[in-house]
Amino acid sequence: MLDLKIDRADPQPLHEQIAAGVRRLILTRAIPTGAHLPPTRQLARALRVNRGTVVQAYARLRAEGLVEGQVGRGTVVRPATKAWRPVRHSLSWPTILGPIDQFVQNAVEVAGLFSGRANIAFAAGFPSSELYPMDRIAAITAELLETRGPELLSDGAVQGAPELRRVVAEELRCMPSEVFVVSGSQQGLSLLARVFLSPGDVVLAELPTYLGALQVFHETGARVVGLPLDAEGMDPQMLEDVLSRMPVRLLYTVPSFQNPTGASLSFERRQAVLEIASRYGVPVIEDDPYGLLAYDAEPPSTLWSLDEGGHVIYVGTCSKTLFPGLRVGWVAAPEPVVDRLLPVKLRTDLFTSPLSQAVVAAFRGSPAFGRHLDELRRVYRVRRDAMVAGLRRHCAGIDFSVPGGGYFVWARLTEGMAARDLLGRAVEEGVSLLTGDLFYPEGRGEEAIRLTFASETPERILEGTKRLGRALHRTARQEREARGPKRAPGAIV
Ligand SMILES: Cc1ncc(COP(=O)(O)O)c(C=O)c1O
C-alpha cells in the first residue's frame, strides 16, 4: 500500500491531503510511470476514509494530467511531461489561508463529490442540457456575431444592455430604468447583500432556503432568522410575530416552487406577506428562478406584480429556463436601489457579457421562448411525476409532498435516519443527492434530503429511486443494528 498519511486535525480537506500525498509519490518517482494506483475502495479502507474521498483525490490527479483512468484498467500513472514540475518544499497554504469556513466548505465538498461522476444526478439544480434550444441559439449567436461582433465583444453598460432591459421590463411591466442586469441571479443576491447588509443585521428567510443566498448573507456578517414553511410557503402570522419583536433589514423569499422544498406561497399568503412587510417598512427580495416552470396550473403571480407600494426587489435569471452557462440574470428594483447597485457591480466585474445579454434578449424576446417554456413544462412535469411515482413505489421510509413546479422534491427521512448516512449509501448505489443541512444556517435539516428531478430522463429517475430505495433500506438496517436488538415485551435481560 502507498506510503500515505492523513491528518484529521489538519484543516486541509482529506481528499486534498490524499491527492497531495499521491502527487508527491508520483513526482518523486516513488510510484513509477505505468504503475497502477490502488483501487479506490482498497485505499479508502486502508486510510479509513469514505471511498468518495479517494475518488475525489484521483479525479484531481486526473485533471492535473498525472494519472489516467481507463475502464477495466484502473488508474495508471502517465508518462512524465514537461508540465511536471520538480517537487519543491511547498508553502503550507492551509496555514497561510487560515481556517476554512466550515459552512461554505460543506457545500463545496458535497458539490465536488458529485462533479464528473457517472451516477444518477439528483443533486445539482441544473437544467437538462438536451433541452437547450441549440439550433435557435446557434443561429442567433452566428447572426449577432456577423452583424454586431465588434460591439458585442467590447465593453458594455454597467446596468446592462438596453435591449435586454427592455425585454425584461416588458415581462415585468416596469420601466427599463428599473432593470439591472447581473451575471446570474447569484450575483444579483450578492450585490444586494452588499448594498443592504452590515454585520449584525437581521435577514428573515424561509428555512430551509437556497444555499447560495445563505452564503451571501453569511459573508456580510448578517444573521439569518428563519421562518418555518409548510406546503403553502411561509406563515404570515410568524412573519408578523418576528417583525413585531426585532428590527429586520430584509425579507428574502423564494415564493414559487422554492429551492429546496418545492413549496409555493399561496395567493392569500402572498397578499398577507406584502401587507405585513409594507406595514413594517421592510424591503422584500423575491428570488424567482422557477416561477415560470409551473406544471399543474398557471405560474403563480409574482410578489413583484402584486406589490403596490414599491417594496419588492425582484431577482430573475435565465439559468433554469434556458441555461446557466451564459450567466445572465436581472434585478428589478426601484431606481434608488438600482443606483446603489451600480458601483458595487462596477467593482465586482464591470459589466455582464454583452454577447450573452444580446443572445438572451433575442431569444427571450421572441415567440420561440414561449414555445420553449411549454416544452420544458411538458418534459419536467413527466419527470416530476416519474420521481413521485418512483419514490412512492421504491422508497419506504421517506415523507414528501408533490411540488407543483420547479426542480425539487424535499423528502424527510423517517425512522431516525440521518441524511449524511443515507448520502454515503446512496453514493455507493450510484445516486447523488443533497443533504438537508446545507439549506439551514446551522445544525438543522439532518433528517431531510433534496432531490432534483429536472436533470435526468424518466427512465433514469425511476432507476434512481430504485437505488435510493436500496440505500434507504441499508441505512435503516444499519441504524437499527447500531441501536441494538429490540427487546421483546416482557423479555428478561
Ligand atoms: C433560488 C435560487 N436563486 C438563485 C440561484 C442562482 O442561479 P443563477 O446564478 O444561475 O442565476 C439558484 C440556482 O440554483 C436558485 O435556486
Coordinates of C-alpha atoms and ligand atoms in Angstrom, one line a residue:
M1 CA 0.0 0.0 0.0
L2 CA 1.1 3.6 -0.6
D3 CA 3.2 5.4 2.0
L4 CA 0.5 8.0 2.7
K5 CA -0.5 9.8 5.9
I6 CA -3.5 11.9 6.5
D7 CA -4.1 14.2 9.5
R8 CA -7.7 14.6 10.5
A9 CA -6.8 17.6 12.6
D10 CA -5.4 19.4 9.5
P11 CA -7.9 22.0 8.1
Q12 CA -7.0 20.8 4.6
P13 CA -9.8 18.5 3.3
L14 CA -9.0 14.8 3.3
H15 CA -9.2 14.5 -0.5
E16 CA -6.7 17.2 -0.9
Q17 CA -4.3 15.6 1.6
I18 CA -4.6 12.3 -0.3
A19 CA -4.1 14.0 -3.7
A20 CA -1.1 15.9 -2.3
G21 CA 0.4 12.6 -0.9
V22 CA 0.0 10.7 -4.1
R23 CA 1.2 13.6 -6.2
R24 CA 4.4 13.7 -4.1
L25 CA 4.9 9.9 -4.7
I26 CA 4.4 10.3 -8.4
L27 CA 6.7 13.3 -8.8
T28 CA 9.5 11.7 -6.8
R29 CA 9.1 8.6 -8.9
A30 CA 8.2 6.5 -5.8
I31 CA 5.3 5.4 -8.0
P32 CA 6.7 4.8 -11.5
T33 CA 5.2 5.6 -14.8
G34 CA 2.7 3.0 -15.9
A35 CA 2.1 1.8 -12.3
H36 CA -1.4 1.3 -11.1
L37 CA -2.7 3.3 -8.1
P38 CA -4.5 1.1 -5.6
P39 CA -8.3 0.7 -6.3
T40 CA -10.2 3.5 -4.6
R41 CA -12.1 1.0 -2.4
Q42 CA -8.9 -0.5 -1.1
L43 CA -7.1 2.8 -0.5
A44 CA -10.2 4.1 1.3
R45 CA -10.3 1.1 3.5
A46 CA -6.6 1.4 4.3
L47 CA -6.9 5.1 5.1
R48 CA -10.3 4.7 6.9
V49 CA -12.0 7.3 4.7
N50 CA -15.0 7.3 2.5
R51 CA -14.5 5.9 -0.9
G52 CA -15.9 9.1 -2.4
T53 CA -12.9 11.0 -0.8
V54 CA -10.4 8.8 -2.7
V55 CA -12.5 9.1 -5.8
Q56 CA -12.3 12.9 -5.5
A57 CA -8.5 12.8 -4.9
Y58 CA -8.0 10.6 -8.0
A59 CA -10.2 12.9 -10.0
R60 CA -8.0 15.9 -9.1
L61 CA -4.8 14.0 -10.2
R62 CA -6.5 13.0 -13.4
A63 CA -7.4 16.7 -14.0
E64 CA -3.7 17.6 -13.4
G65 CA -2.7 15.0 -16.1
L66 CA -0.6 13.0 -13.6
V67 CA -2.8 9.8 -14.0
E68 CA -5.3 8.5 -16.4
G69 CA -8.2 6.2 -15.7
Q70 CA -9.4 3.6 -18.1
V71 CA -12.4 1.5 -17.7
G72 CA -11.3 -2.0 -16.6
R73 CA -7.7 -0.9 -16.2
G74 CA -7.9 1.2 -13.1
T75 CA -6.0 4.4 -12.5
V76 CA -2.5 4.5 -14.1
V77 CA 0.4 6.9 -13.7
R78 CA 1.0 8.7 -17.0
P79 CA 4.4 9.3 -18.6
A80 CA 6.2 12.4 -17.4
T81 CA 5.8 15.5 -19.4
K82 CA 7.5 18.9 -19.3
A83 CA 4.4 20.2 -17.5
W84 CA 5.5 18.2 -14.4
R85 CA 7.5 20.4 -12.1
P86 CA 10.1 19.0 -9.7
V87 CA 9.0 18.8 -6.2
R88 CA 9.8 21.8 -4.1
H89 CA 9.3 22.4 -0.5
S90 CA 5.8 23.9 -0.9
L91 CA 4.3 26.6 1.3
S92 CA 1.7 25.4 3.8
W93 CA -1.2 27.1 2.1
P94 CA -3.8 26.0 4.7
T95 CA -1.7 27.7 7.4
I96 CA -1.3 30.9 5.3
L97 CA -5.0 30.9 4.3
G98 CA -6.3 30.3 7.8
P99 CA -9.2 28.2 8.9
I100 CA -11.8 27.2 6.4
D101 CA -15.3 28.4 6.8
Q102 CA -17.0 25.1 7.6
F103 CA -20.4 26.3 6.4
V104 CA -19.1 27.0 2.9
Q105 CA -16.8 24.1 2.9
N106 CA -19.6 21.6 3.5
A107 CA -21.3 22.8 0.3
V108 CA -18.0 22.8 -1.7
E109 CA -17.2 19.2 -0.6
V110 CA -20.6 17.9 -1.4
A111 CA -20.6 19.6 -4.8
G112 CA -17.1 18.3 -5.5
L113 CA -18.0 14.8 -4.6
F114 CA -20.5 14.6 -7.4
S115 CA -18.8 16.5 -10.2
G116 CA -17.9 14.4 -13.2
R117 CA -19.0 11.1 -11.6
A118 CA -21.1 8.6 -13.6
N119 CA -24.1 8.5 -11.5
I120 CA -27.8 9.3 -11.5
A121 CA -27.8 13.0 -10.7
F122 CA -30.4 14.0 -8.2
A123 CA -28.0 16.5 -6.5
A124 CA -27.3 19.6 -8.7
G125 CA -30.1 22.0 -9.5
F126 CA -29.2 22.5 -13.2
P127 CA -31.4 22.1 -16.3
S128 CA -31.1 19.2 -18.6
S129 CA -28.7 20.1 -21.5
E130 CA -30.6 18.1 -24.1
L131 CA -33.5 20.5 -23.7
Y132 CA -31.4 23.6 -24.7
P133 CA -32.8 25.2 -27.8
M134 CA -29.4 24.7 -29.5
D135 CA -30.4 25.3 -33.2
R136 CA -32.0 28.6 -32.4
I137 CA -29.3 29.8 -30.1
A138 CA -26.6 28.8 -32.6
A139 CA -28.4 30.8 -35.4
I140 CA -28.9 33.8 -33.1
T141 CA -25.3 33.8 -32.0
A142 CA -24.0 33.5 -35.5
E143 CA -26.1 36.3 -36.7
L144 CA -25.2 38.6 -33.8
L145 CA -21.5 38.0 -34.3
E146 CA -21.8 38.6 -38.0
T147 CA -23.8 41.8 -37.7
R148 CA -22.6 43.3 -34.4
G149 CA -19.5 41.2 -33.5
P150 CA -17.1 44.0 -32.5
E151 CA -19.7 45.9 -30.5
L152 CA -20.8 42.7 -28.6
L153 CA -17.2 41.7 -27.8
S154 CA -16.4 45.1 -26.4
D155 CA -17.3 46.7 -23.1
G156 CA -20.9 47.1 -22.2
A157 CA -23.1 49.3 -19.9
V158 CA -22.8 48.6 -16.2
Q159 CA -26.6 48.5 -15.8
G160 CA -26.9 46.1 -18.7
A161 CA -27.8 46.1 -22.4
P162 CA -30.8 48.3 -23.2
E163 CA -32.2 45.6 -25.4
L164 CA -32.3 43.0 -22.6
R165 CA -33.5 45.6 -20.1
R166 CA -36.4 46.3 -22.4
V167 CA -37.3 42.6 -22.8
V168 CA -37.3 42.1 -19.0
A169 CA -39.2 45.4 -18.4
E170 CA -41.9 44.2 -20.7
E171 CA -42.2 40.9 -18.9
L172 CA -42.3 42.5 -15.5
R173 CA -44.3 45.5 -16.6
C174 CA -41.9 48.1 -15.3
M175 CA -39.5 50.7 -16.7
P176 CA -36.2 49.6 -18.3
S177 CA -34.5 52.0 -15.9
E178 CA -35.7 49.7 -13.0
V179 CA -34.0 46.7 -14.5
F180 CA -30.4 45.9 -13.6
V181 CA -28.6 43.1 -15.4
V182 CA -26.3 40.8 -13.4
S183 CA -24.1 37.8 -14.2
G184 CA -26.5 35.3 -12.9
S185 CA -29.0 35.8 -10.1
Q186 CA -26.5 34.6 -7.6
Q187 CA -24.5 37.7 -8.4
G188 CA -27.8 39.7 -8.0
L189 CA -28.1 38.3 -4.5
S190 CA -24.5 39.0 -3.7
L191 CA -24.7 42.7 -4.9
L192 CA -28.0 43.2 -3.0
A193 CA -26.5 41.7 0.2
R194 CA -23.5 44.1 -0.1
V195 CA -25.8 47.1 -0.7
F196 CA -28.1 46.4 2.2
L197 CA -26.3 44.4 4.9
S198 CA -23.8 45.1 7.6
P199 CA -22.6 42.8 10.3
G200 CA -25.3 42.0 12.8
D201 CA -28.2 43.0 10.5
V202 CA -31.1 40.5 10.6
V203 CA -32.4 38.9 7.3
L204 CA -35.6 37.0 7.5
A205 CA -35.9 34.0 5.3
E206 CA -37.9 30.8 4.9
L207 CA -36.0 27.9 6.4
P208 CA -34.8 25.8 4.7
T209 CA -33.8 28.1 1.9
Y210 CA -31.5 28.4 -1.0
L211 CA -27.9 27.6 0.0
G212 CA -26.4 30.4 -2.2
A213 CA -28.5 33.0 -0.5
L214 CA -27.5 31.8 2.9
Q215 CA -23.8 32.0 1.9
V216 CA -24.0 35.6 0.7
F217 CA -25.9 36.7 3.8
H218 CA -23.4 34.9 6.0
E219 CA -20.5 36.6 4.1
T220 CA -21.7 40.1 5.1
G221 CA -21.9 39.1 8.8
A222 CA -25.7 39.4 8.8
R223 CA -27.8 37.0 10.9
V224 CA -30.4 34.9 9.2
V225 CA -33.6 34.4 11.3
G226 CA -35.7 31.6 9.9
L227 CA -39.4 31.4 9.2
P228 CA -40.7 27.8 9.1
L229 CA -42.7 27.0 6.0
D230 CA -45.3 24.5 5.0
A231 CA -46.8 23.4 1.7
E232 CA -48.2 27.0 1.3
G233 CA -44.9 28.7 2.0
M234 CA -44.1 30.9 4.9
D235 CA -46.7 31.6 7.6
P236 CA -47.6 35.4 7.6
Q237 CA -48.5 35.2 11.3
M238 CA -45.0 34.1 12.1
L239 CA -43.6 36.9 9.9
E240 CA -45.6 39.4 11.8
D241 CA -44.5 38.0 15.2
V242 CA -40.9 38.3 14.3
L243 CA -41.2 41.8 12.8
S244 CA -43.0 43.0 15.9
R245 CA -40.1 41.7 18.1
M246 CA -36.9 42.8 16.3
P247 CA -35.7 45.2 13.7
V248 CA -35.3 43.4 10.3
R249 CA -33.3 44.8 7.4
L250 CA -34.6 42.5 4.6
L251 CA -37.0 39.7 4.0
Y252 CA -35.6 37.1 1.5
T253 CA -38.1 34.7 -0.1
V254 CA -38.3 32.2 -3.0
P255 CA -42.1 32.2 -3.1
S256 CA -42.6 30.0 -6.1
F257 CA -41.5 26.3 -6.2
Q258 CA -38.9 27.0 -3.6
N259 CA -35.4 25.7 -3.5
P260 CA -35.1 23.3 -1.7
T261 CA -38.7 22.4 -0.7
G262 CA -40.7 23.0 -3.9
A263 CA -43.3 24.8 -1.7
S264 CA -45.2 27.7 -3.2
L265 CA -46.7 30.6 -1.3
S266 CA -50.4 30.6 -1.7
F267 CA -52.1 33.7 -3.3
E268 CA -53.7 34.8 0.1
R269 CA -50.4 34.5 1.8
R270 CA -48.6 36.5 -0.9
Q271 CA -51.0 39.3 -0.2
A272 CA -50.7 39.0 3.5
V273 CA -46.8 38.9 3.3
L274 CA -46.8 42.1 1.2
E275 CA -49.2 43.9 3.5
I276 CA -47.2 43.0 6.6
A277 CA -43.8 43.8 5.1
S278 CA -45.1 47.2 3.9
R279 CA -46.6 47.9 7.3
Y280 CA -43.2 47.3 8.9
G281 CA -41.3 49.1 6.1
V282 CA -39.2 46.0 5.3
P283 CA -37.9 45.5 1.7
V284 CA -38.7 42.1 0.3
I285 CA -36.2 40.3 -2.0
E286 CA -38.2 38.0 -4.3
D287 CA -35.9 35.4 -5.8
D288 CA -37.8 33.8 -8.7
P289 CA -35.8 31.3 -10.8
Y290 CA -38.6 28.7 -11.0
G291 CA -41.9 30.7 -11.2
L292 CA -42.5 30.1 -14.9
L293 CA -41.9 26.3 -14.5
A294 CA -45.5 25.5 -13.2
Y295 CA -46.7 22.0 -14.1
D296 CA -50.3 21.8 -12.7
A297 CA -51.6 25.4 -13.1
E298 CA -50.7 28.8 -14.4
P299 CA -47.5 30.3 -13.0
P300 CA -48.2 32.0 -9.6
S301 CA -48.4 35.8 -9.6
T302 CA -45.1 37.2 -8.5
L303 CA -44.9 39.4 -5.4
W304 CA -43.4 42.0 -7.7
S305 CA -46.6 42.1 -9.8
L306 CA -48.8 42.2 -6.6
D307 CA -46.8 44.9 -4.9
E308 CA -48.4 48.3 -5.0
G309 CA -46.0 50.1 -2.6
G310 CA -42.7 49.5 -4.3
H311 CA -41.4 47.2 -1.5
V312 CA -40.3 44.3 -3.7
I313 CA -36.9 43.8 -5.3
Y314 CA -37.2 41.1 -7.9
V315 CA -34.4 38.7 -8.9
G316 CA -34.7 36.7 -12.1
T317 CA -32.5 34.5 -14.2
C318 CA -32.3 32.6 -17.4
S319 CA -30.4 29.7 -15.7
K320 CA -33.4 27.5 -15.1
T321 CA -35.5 28.2 -18.2
L322 CA -32.7 28.4 -20.7
F323 CA -29.2 27.5 -19.5
P324 CA -26.9 28.6 -16.7
G325 CA -23.7 28.9 -18.8
L326 CA -24.4 32.3 -20.3
R327 CA -24.6 33.8 -16.7
V328 CA -27.4 36.2 -17.3
G329 CA -29.8 37.3 -14.6
W330 CA -31.5 40.6 -13.6
V331 CA -32.7 42.6 -10.6
A332 CA -35.8 44.7 -10.9
A333 CA -36.0 47.4 -8.2
P334 CA -37.0 50.9 -7.6
E335 CA -34.5 53.3 -9.1
P336 CA -32.8 54.4 -5.8
V337 CA -31.8 50.7 -5.3
V338 CA -30.6 50.4 -8.9
D339 CA -28.4 53.5 -8.4
R340 CA -26.8 51.8 -5.4
L341 CA -26.2 48.6 -7.3
L342 CA -24.2 50.3 -10.0
P343 CA -20.9 51.0 -8.1
V344 CA -21.0 47.5 -6.5
K345 CA -21.4 45.8 -9.9
L346 CA -18.7 48.0 -11.3
R347 CA -16.1 46.9 -8.7
T348 CA -17.2 43.3 -9.0
D349 CA -17.0 42.6 -12.7
L350 CA -17.6 45.9 -14.6
F351 CA -20.5 44.6 -16.7
T352 CA -22.2 41.4 -17.8
S353 CA -21.1 39.9 -21.1
P354 CA -22.8 41.9 -23.9
L355 CA -22.9 38.9 -26.2
S356 CA -24.6 36.8 -23.6
Q357 CA -27.1 39.5 -23.0
A358 CA -27.8 40.0 -26.7
V359 CA -28.4 36.3 -27.2
V360 CA -30.8 36.1 -24.2
A361 CA -32.6 39.2 -25.3
A362 CA -33.1 37.9 -28.9
F363 CA -34.4 34.5 -27.7
R364 CA -36.4 35.6 -24.7
G365 CA -38.0 38.5 -26.6
S366 CA -39.2 36.1 -29.4
P367 CA -42.2 33.8 -29.7
A368 CA -39.7 30.9 -29.6
F369 CA -39.3 31.5 -25.8
G370 CA -43.0 30.8 -25.1
R371 CA -42.8 27.5 -27.1
H372 CA -39.6 26.5 -25.3
L373 CA -41.2 27.1 -22.0
D374 CA -44.2 25.0 -23.0
E375 CA -41.8 22.2 -23.9
L376 CA -39.9 22.5 -20.6
R377 CA -43.2 22.4 -18.6
R378 CA -44.3 19.3 -20.5
V379 CA -41.0 17.4 -20.1
Y380 CA -40.3 18.4 -16.5
R381 CA -43.8 17.5 -15.5
V382 CA -43.3 14.0 -16.7
R383 CA -40.0 13.9 -14.8
R384 CA -41.7 15.2 -11.7
D385 CA -44.3 12.5 -12.0
A386 CA -41.7 9.8 -12.6
M387 CA -39.9 10.8 -9.4
V388 CA -43.1 10.9 -7.3
A389 CA -44.1 7.5 -8.7
G390 CA -40.6 6.1 -8.1
L391 CA -40.4 7.4 -4.6
R392 CA -43.8 6.0 -3.7
R393 CA -43.0 2.6 -5.2
H394 CA -39.4 2.1 -4.0
C395 CA -38.7 4.4 -1.1
A396 CA -40.2 3.3 2.2
G397 CA -39.0 5.5 5.0
I398 CA -39.5 8.9 3.5
D399 CA -42.1 11.6 3.6
F400 CA -42.6 14.2 0.9
S401 CA -45.1 16.5 -0.8
V402 CA -45.5 16.8 -4.5
P403 CA -44.2 20.1 -5.9
G404 CA -46.4 22.0 -8.4
G405 CA -43.4 23.2 -10.4
G406 CA -39.7 23.9 -10.3
Y407 CA -37.0 21.3 -9.9
F408 CA -37.1 19.8 -6.5
V409 CA -38.6 17.2 -4.1
W410 CA -37.8 17.7 -0.5
A411 CA -38.1 14.5 1.5
R412 CA -38.0 13.9 5.2
L413 CA -36.4 10.7 6.4
T414 CA -38.4 8.8 8.9
E415 CA -37.2 6.1 11.4
G416 CA -34.5 8.5 12.8
M417 CA -32.2 8.1 9.8
A418 CA -29.5 10.8 9.3
A419 CA -29.3 12.2 5.7
R420 CA -25.5 12.1 5.9
D421 CA -25.6 8.4 6.5
L422 CA -28.0 7.9 3.7
L423 CA -25.8 10.0 1.4
G424 CA -22.9 7.5 1.8
R425 CA -25.1 4.6 0.9
A426 CA -26.7 6.5 -2.0
V427 CA -23.3 7.3 -3.5
E428 CA -22.4 3.6 -3.3
E429 CA -25.6 2.9 -5.2
G430 CA -24.6 5.5 -7.8
V431 CA -27.2 8.2 -6.9
S432 CA -26.4 11.7 -5.9
L433 CA -28.5 13.9 -3.7
L434 CA -28.1 16.9 -1.3
T435 CA -28.5 16.6 2.4
G436 CA -30.9 18.9 4.1
D437 CA -28.4 20.5 6.5
L438 CA -27.0 22.5 3.6
F439 CA -30.1 24.6 3.4
Y440 CA -30.0 25.8 7.0
P441 CA -27.6 28.3 8.6
E442 CA -26.7 25.8 11.2
G443 CA -27.4 22.4 12.8
R444 CA -30.8 21.5 11.3
G445 CA -32.2 19.5 8.4
E446 CA -30.2 16.4 9.2
E447 CA -33.2 14.3 8.6
A448 CA -34.0 15.7 5.1
I449 CA -32.8 15.4 1.6
R450 CA -33.3 17.4 -1.6
L451 CA -33.8 15.5 -4.9
T452 CA -33.7 17.2 -8.3
F453 CA -35.9 15.7 -11.0
A454 CA -35.0 18.1 -13.8
S455 CA -31.7 16.7 -14.9
E456 CA -32.5 13.0 -15.7
T457 CA -34.8 11.2 -18.1
P458 CA -37.9 9.4 -16.6
E459 CA -36.3 6.0 -17.0
R460 CA -33.1 7.1 -15.1
I461 CA -35.3 8.8 -12.5
L462 CA -37.1 5.5 -11.9
E463 CA -33.9 3.6 -11.7
G464 CA -32.5 6.3 -9.4
T465 CA -35.4 6.0 -7.0
K466 CA -35.0 2.2 -7.0
R467 CA -31.3 2.6 -6.0
L468 CA -32.3 5.2 -3.4
G469 CA -34.8 2.7 -2.0
R470 CA -32.0 0.2 -1.6
A471 CA -29.8 2.9 0.1
L472 CA -32.7 3.8 2.4
H473 CA -33.2 0.1 3.3
R474 CA -29.5 -0.4 4.1
T475 CA -29.3 2.8 6.1
A476 CA -32.3 1.9 8.2
R477 CA -30.9 -1.6 8.8
Q478 CA -27.6 -0.1 9.9
E479 CA -29.4 2.3 12.1
R480 CA -31.3 -0.5 13.8
E481 CA -28.2 -2.6 14.3
A482 CA -26.4 0.4 15.8
R483 CA -29.3 0.8 18.3
G484 CA -29.0 -2.8 19.3
P485 CA -31.7 -5.6 19.3
K486 CA -35.2 -4.5 20.2
R487 CA -36.4 -6.1 23.4
A488 CA -39.4 -8.2 23.2
P489 CA -42.1 -7.1 25.5
G490 CA -41.7 -8.6 28.9
A491 CA -38.3 -10.1 28.0
I492 CA -35.9 -10.5 30.9
V493 CA -32.5 -9.0 30.3
Ligands
LIG1 C1 -33.4 30.1 -5.5 C2 -32.2 30.3 -6.4 N1 -31.7 31.6 -6.6 C3 -30.6 31.8 -7.3 C4 -30.0 30.8 -8.0 C5 -28.7 31.1 -8.8 O1 -28.9 31.0 -10.1 P1 -28.0 31.7 -11.2 O2 -26.9 32.5 -10.5 O3 -27.5 30.6 -12.1 O4 -28.9 32.7 -11.9 C6 -30.4 29.5 -7.9 C7 -29.7 28.4 -8.5 O5 -29.8 27.2 -8.1 C8 -31.6 29.2 -7.1 O6 -32.1 28.0 -6.9

